[in-house]
Tab-separated table of C-alpha atoms and ligand atoms in Angstrom:
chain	number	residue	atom	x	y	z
F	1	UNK	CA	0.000	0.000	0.000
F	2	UNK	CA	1.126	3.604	-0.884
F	3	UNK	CA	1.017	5.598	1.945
F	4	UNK	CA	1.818	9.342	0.615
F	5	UNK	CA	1.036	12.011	3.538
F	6	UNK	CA	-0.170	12.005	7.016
F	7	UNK	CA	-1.629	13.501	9.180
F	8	UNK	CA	-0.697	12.581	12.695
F	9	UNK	CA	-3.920	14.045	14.492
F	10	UNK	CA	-6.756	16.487	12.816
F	11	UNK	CA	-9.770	17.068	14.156
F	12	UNK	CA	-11.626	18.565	11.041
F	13	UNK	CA	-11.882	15.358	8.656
F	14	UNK	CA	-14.467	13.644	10.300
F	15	UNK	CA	-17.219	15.353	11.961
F	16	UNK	CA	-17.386	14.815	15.703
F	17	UNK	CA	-13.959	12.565	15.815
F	18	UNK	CA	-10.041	12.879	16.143
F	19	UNK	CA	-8.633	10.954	13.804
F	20	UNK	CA	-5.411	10.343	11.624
F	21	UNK	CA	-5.534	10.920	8.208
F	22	UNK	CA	-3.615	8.937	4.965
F	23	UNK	CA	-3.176	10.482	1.449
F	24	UNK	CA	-3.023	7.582	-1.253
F	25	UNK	CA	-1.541	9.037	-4.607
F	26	UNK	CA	-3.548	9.038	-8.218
F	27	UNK	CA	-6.643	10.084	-9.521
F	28	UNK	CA	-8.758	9.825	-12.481
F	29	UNK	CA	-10.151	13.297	-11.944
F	30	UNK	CA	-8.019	16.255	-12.845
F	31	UNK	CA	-10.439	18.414	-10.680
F	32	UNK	CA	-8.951	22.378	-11.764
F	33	UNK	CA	-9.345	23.173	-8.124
F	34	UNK	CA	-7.767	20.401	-6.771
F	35	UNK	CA	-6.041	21.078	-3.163
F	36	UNK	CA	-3.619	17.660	-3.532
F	37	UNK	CA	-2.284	18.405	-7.652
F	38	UNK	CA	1.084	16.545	-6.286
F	39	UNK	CA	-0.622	13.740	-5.433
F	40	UNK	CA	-2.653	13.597	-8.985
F	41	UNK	CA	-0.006	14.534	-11.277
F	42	UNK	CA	3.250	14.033	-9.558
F	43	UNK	CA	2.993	10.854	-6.548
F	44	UNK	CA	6.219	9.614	-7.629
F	45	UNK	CA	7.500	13.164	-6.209
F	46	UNK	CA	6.265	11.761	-2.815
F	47	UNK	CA	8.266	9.868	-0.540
F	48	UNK	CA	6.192	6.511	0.332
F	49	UNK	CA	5.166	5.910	3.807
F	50	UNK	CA	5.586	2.417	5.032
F	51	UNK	CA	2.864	0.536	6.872
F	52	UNK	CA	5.009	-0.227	10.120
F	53	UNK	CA	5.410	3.286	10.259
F	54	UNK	CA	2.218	4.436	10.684
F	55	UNK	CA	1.228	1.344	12.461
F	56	UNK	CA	3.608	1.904	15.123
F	57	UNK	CA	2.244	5.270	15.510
F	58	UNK	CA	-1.346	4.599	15.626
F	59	UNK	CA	-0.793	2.178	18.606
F	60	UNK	CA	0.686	4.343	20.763
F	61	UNK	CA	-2.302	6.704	20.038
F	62	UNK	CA	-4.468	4.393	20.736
F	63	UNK	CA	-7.234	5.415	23.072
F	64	UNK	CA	-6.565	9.020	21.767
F	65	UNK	CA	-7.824	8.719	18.047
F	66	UNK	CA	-11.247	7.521	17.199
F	67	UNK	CA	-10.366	6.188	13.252
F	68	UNK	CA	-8.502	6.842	10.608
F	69	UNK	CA	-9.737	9.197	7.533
F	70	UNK	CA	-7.974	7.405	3.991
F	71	UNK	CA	-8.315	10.189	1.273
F	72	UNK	CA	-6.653	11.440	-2.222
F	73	UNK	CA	-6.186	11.147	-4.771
F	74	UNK	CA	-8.535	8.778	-4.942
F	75	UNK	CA	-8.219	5.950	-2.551
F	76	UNK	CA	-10.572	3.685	-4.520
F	77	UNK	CA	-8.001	3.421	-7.124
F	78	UNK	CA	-5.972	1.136	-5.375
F	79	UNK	CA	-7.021	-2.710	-5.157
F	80	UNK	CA	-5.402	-3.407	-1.409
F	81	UNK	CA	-7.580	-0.688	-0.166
F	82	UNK	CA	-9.977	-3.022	1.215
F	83	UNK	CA	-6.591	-5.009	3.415
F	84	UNK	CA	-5.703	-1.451	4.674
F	85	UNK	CA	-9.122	-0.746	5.560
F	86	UNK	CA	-9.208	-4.648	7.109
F	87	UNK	CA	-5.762	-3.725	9.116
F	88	UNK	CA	-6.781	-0.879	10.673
F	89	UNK	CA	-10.332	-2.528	11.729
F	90	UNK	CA	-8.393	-5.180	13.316
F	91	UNK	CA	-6.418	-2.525	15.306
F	92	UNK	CA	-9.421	-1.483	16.597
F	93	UNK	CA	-9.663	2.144	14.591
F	94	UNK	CA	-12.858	3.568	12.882
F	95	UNK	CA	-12.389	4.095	9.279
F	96	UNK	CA	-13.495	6.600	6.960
F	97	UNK	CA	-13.382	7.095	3.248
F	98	UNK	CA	-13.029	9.580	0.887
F	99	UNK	CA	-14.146	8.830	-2.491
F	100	UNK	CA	-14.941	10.557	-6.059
F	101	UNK	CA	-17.571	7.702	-6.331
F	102	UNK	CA	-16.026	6.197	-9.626
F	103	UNK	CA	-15.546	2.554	-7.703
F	104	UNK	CA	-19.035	1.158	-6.874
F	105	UNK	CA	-17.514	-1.788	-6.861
F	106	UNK	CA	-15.446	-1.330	-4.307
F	107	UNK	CA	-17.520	0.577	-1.966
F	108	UNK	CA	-20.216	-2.050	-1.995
F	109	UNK	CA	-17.478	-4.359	-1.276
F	110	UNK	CA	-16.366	-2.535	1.713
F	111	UNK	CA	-19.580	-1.860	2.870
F	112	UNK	CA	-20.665	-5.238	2.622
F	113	UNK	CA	-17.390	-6.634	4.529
F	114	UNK	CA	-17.754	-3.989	7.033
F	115	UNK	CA	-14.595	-2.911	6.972
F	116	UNK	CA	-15.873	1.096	6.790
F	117	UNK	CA	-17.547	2.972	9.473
F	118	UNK	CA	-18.431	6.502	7.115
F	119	UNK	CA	-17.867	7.433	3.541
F	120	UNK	CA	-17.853	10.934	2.331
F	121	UNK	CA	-18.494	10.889	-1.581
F	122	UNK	CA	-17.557	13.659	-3.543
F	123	UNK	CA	-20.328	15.339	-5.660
F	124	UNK	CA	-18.666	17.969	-8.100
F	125	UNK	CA	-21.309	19.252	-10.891
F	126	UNK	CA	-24.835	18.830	-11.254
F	127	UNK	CA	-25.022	14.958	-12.963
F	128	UNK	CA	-24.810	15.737	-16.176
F	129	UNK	CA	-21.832	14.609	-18.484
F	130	UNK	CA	-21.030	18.149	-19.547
F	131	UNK	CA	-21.516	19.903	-16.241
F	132	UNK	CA	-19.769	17.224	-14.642
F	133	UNK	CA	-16.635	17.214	-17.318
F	134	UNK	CA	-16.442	20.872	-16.723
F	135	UNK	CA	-15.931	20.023	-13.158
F	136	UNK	CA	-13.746	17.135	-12.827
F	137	UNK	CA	-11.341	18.308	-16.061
F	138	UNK	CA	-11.798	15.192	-18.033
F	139	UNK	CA	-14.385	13.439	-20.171
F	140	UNK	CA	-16.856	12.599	-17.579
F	141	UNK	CA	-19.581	10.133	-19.731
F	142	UNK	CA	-18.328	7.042	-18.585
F	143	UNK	CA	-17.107	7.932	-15.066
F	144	UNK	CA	-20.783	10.017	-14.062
F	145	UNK	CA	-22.348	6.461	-14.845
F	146	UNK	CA	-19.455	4.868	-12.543
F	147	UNK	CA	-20.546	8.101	-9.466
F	148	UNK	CA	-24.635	7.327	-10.033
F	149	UNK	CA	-24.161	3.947	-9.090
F	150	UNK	CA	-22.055	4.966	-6.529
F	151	UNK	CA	-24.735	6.810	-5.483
F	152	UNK	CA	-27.286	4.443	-5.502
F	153	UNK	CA	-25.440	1.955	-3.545
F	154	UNK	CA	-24.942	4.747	-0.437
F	155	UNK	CA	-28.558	5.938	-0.382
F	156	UNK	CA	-29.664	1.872	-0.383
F	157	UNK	CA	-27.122	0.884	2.399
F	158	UNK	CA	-26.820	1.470	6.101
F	159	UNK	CA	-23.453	2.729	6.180
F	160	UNK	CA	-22.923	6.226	7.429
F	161	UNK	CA	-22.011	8.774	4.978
F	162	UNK	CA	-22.473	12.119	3.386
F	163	UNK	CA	-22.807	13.597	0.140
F	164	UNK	CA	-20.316	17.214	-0.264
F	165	UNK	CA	-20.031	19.408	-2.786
F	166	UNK	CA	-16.651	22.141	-2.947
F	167	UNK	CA	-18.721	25.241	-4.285
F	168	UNK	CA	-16.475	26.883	-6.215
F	169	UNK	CA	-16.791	30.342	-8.234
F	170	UNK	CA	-17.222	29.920	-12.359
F	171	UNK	CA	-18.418	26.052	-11.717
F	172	UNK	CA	-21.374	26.782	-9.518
F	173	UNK	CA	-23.678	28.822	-8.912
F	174	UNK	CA	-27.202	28.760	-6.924
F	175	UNK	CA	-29.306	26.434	-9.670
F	176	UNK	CA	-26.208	23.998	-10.183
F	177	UNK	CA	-26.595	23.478	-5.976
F	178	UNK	CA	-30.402	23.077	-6.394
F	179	UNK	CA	-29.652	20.734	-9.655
F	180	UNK	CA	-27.039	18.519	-7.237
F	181	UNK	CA	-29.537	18.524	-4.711
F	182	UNK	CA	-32.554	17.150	-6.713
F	183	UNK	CA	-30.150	14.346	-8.488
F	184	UNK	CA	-29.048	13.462	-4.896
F	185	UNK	CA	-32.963	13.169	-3.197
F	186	UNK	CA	-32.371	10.436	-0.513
F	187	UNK	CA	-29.378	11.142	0.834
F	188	UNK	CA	-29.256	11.402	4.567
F	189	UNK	CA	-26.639	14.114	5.012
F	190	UNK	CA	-25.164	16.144	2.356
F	191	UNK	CA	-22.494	19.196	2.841
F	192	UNK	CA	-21.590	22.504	1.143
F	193	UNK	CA	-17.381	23.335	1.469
F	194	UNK	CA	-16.498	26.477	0.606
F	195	UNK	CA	-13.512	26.502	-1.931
F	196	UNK	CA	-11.061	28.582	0.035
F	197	UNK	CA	-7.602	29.035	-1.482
F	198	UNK	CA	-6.641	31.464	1.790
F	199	UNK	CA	-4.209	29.359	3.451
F	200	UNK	CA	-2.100	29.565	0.589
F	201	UNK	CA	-3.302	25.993	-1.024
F	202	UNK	CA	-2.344	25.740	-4.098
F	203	UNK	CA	-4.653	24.389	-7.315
F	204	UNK	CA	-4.425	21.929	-10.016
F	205	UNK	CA	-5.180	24.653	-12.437
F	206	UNK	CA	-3.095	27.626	-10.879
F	207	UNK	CA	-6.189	30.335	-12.437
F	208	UNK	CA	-8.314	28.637	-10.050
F	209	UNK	CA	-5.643	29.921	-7.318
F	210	UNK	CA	-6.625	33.190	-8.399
F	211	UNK	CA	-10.531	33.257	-7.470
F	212	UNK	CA	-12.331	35.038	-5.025
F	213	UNK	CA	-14.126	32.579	-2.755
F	214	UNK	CA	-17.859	32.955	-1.985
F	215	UNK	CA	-19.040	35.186	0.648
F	216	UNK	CA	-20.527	33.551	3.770
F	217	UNK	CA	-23.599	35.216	2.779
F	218	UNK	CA	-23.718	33.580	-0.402
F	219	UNK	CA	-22.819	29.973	1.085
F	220	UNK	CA	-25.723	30.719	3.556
F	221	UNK	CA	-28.139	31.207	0.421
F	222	UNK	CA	-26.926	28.492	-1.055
F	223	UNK	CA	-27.627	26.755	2.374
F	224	UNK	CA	-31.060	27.649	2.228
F	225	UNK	CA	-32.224	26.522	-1.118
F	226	UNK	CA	-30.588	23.433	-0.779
F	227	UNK	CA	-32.597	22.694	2.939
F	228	UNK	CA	-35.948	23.158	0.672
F	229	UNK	CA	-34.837	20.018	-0.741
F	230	UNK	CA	-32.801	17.665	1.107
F	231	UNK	CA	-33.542	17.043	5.198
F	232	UNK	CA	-29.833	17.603	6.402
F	233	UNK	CA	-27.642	20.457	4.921
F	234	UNK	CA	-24.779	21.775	6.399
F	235	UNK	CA	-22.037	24.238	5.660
F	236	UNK	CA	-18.644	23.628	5.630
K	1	LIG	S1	-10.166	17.102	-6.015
K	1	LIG	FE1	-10.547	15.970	-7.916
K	1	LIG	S2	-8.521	15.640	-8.850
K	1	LIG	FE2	-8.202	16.195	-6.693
K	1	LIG	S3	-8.077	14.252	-5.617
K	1	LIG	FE3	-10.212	14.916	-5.489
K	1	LIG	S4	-11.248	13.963	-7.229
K	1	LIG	FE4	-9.020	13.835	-7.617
């Protein structure tokens, strides 16, 4: 398993838990406002992590950190995602996913083996193949097909998980949110993230670097519509 970046301790990628969090490199989205380009473009630029490492860290923490978050790149790209995921379970830790939902497969799979407490699924356009190219910077016809499934398999299971959507300025505006949130009816939690290139992140696509982020008054609208269709919205 390629282990990329960690995060020894965060407490803002999972809701309500401290956890550790593990970059796995690659991606089949080129996403212009992506926060982890190296990862997408470049992983061979990243020095591996090896397992013992972070194991040998995680049990001294244990009893301080509630699960592990395994994020991107796209972690579903890897096939011994499900034995890290099995590893960690056996350790005793909680584990969450983050996913571009372009592996139904797999997330059935790991839903079905229980090796997954909470998977946060990445919805970037409105579900349509050209909204959704615009988004995710490639040809999205067959991978939309690949996230709808995806989809379908979440809102049918009894896993935890939410639905999020990075707003982001010349991708989105108000009636792309209320266009996610009617192809996305069902879903038990969904979340709007401001796109917020402040801290100095950089982007895939450096022009994106360059954009003003949305006011909080204009996530809060955006808040609004979207709770006059789905039961549980929250900003981010
Ligand atoms: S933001 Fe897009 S390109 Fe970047 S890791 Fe996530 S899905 Fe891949």
């Amino acid at each position: 398993m390629e282990i990329k970046g960690v995060i020894d301790l965060s407490l803002a990628d999972w809701d309500g838990k401290v956890s550790s969090v593990f970059f796995l490199p690659n991606c089949n989205f080129r996403c212009p406002f992506c926060h982890n380009s190296t990862l997408v473009l470049h992983p061979e630029r990243e020095e591996t992590i090896p397992f013992e490492r972070v194991e040998n860290y995680l049990k001294k923490q244990r009893g301080w950190i509630d699960g592990v978050c395994i994020t991107g790149g796209e972690p579903t790209l890897h096939g011994d995602l499900p034995d890290l995921c099995s590893k960690l379970k056996e350790m005793g830790f909680l584990v969450k996913i983050d996913t571009n939902g372009t592996n139904p497969t797999m997330v059935k799979e790991l839903i079905e083996k229980e090796l997954v407490d909470y998977i946060a699924i990445d919805i970037k356009a409105p579900l349509t193949v050209e909204k959704y190219s615009k988004a995710i910077g490639v040809d999205a016809e067959k991978l939309l097909r690949k996230v709808k499934e995806t989809v379908r398999v979440l809102v049918g299971s009894k896993v935890d998980y939410e639905f999020r959507t990075t707003v982001v300025p010349t991708l989105h505006e108000e009636k792309d949110i209320e266009e996610i949130c009617r192809g996305i009816k069902g879903c038990k939690k969904y979340v709007l993230q401001k796109f917020d290139v402040s801290l100095g992140k950089t982007t895939l696509d450096p022009e994106f670097g360059k954009l003003k982020p949305f006011t909080d008054e204009e996530m809060k609208t955006f808040l609004t519509m979207a709770q006059e269709i789905l039961p549980n919205v929250k900003l981010r």
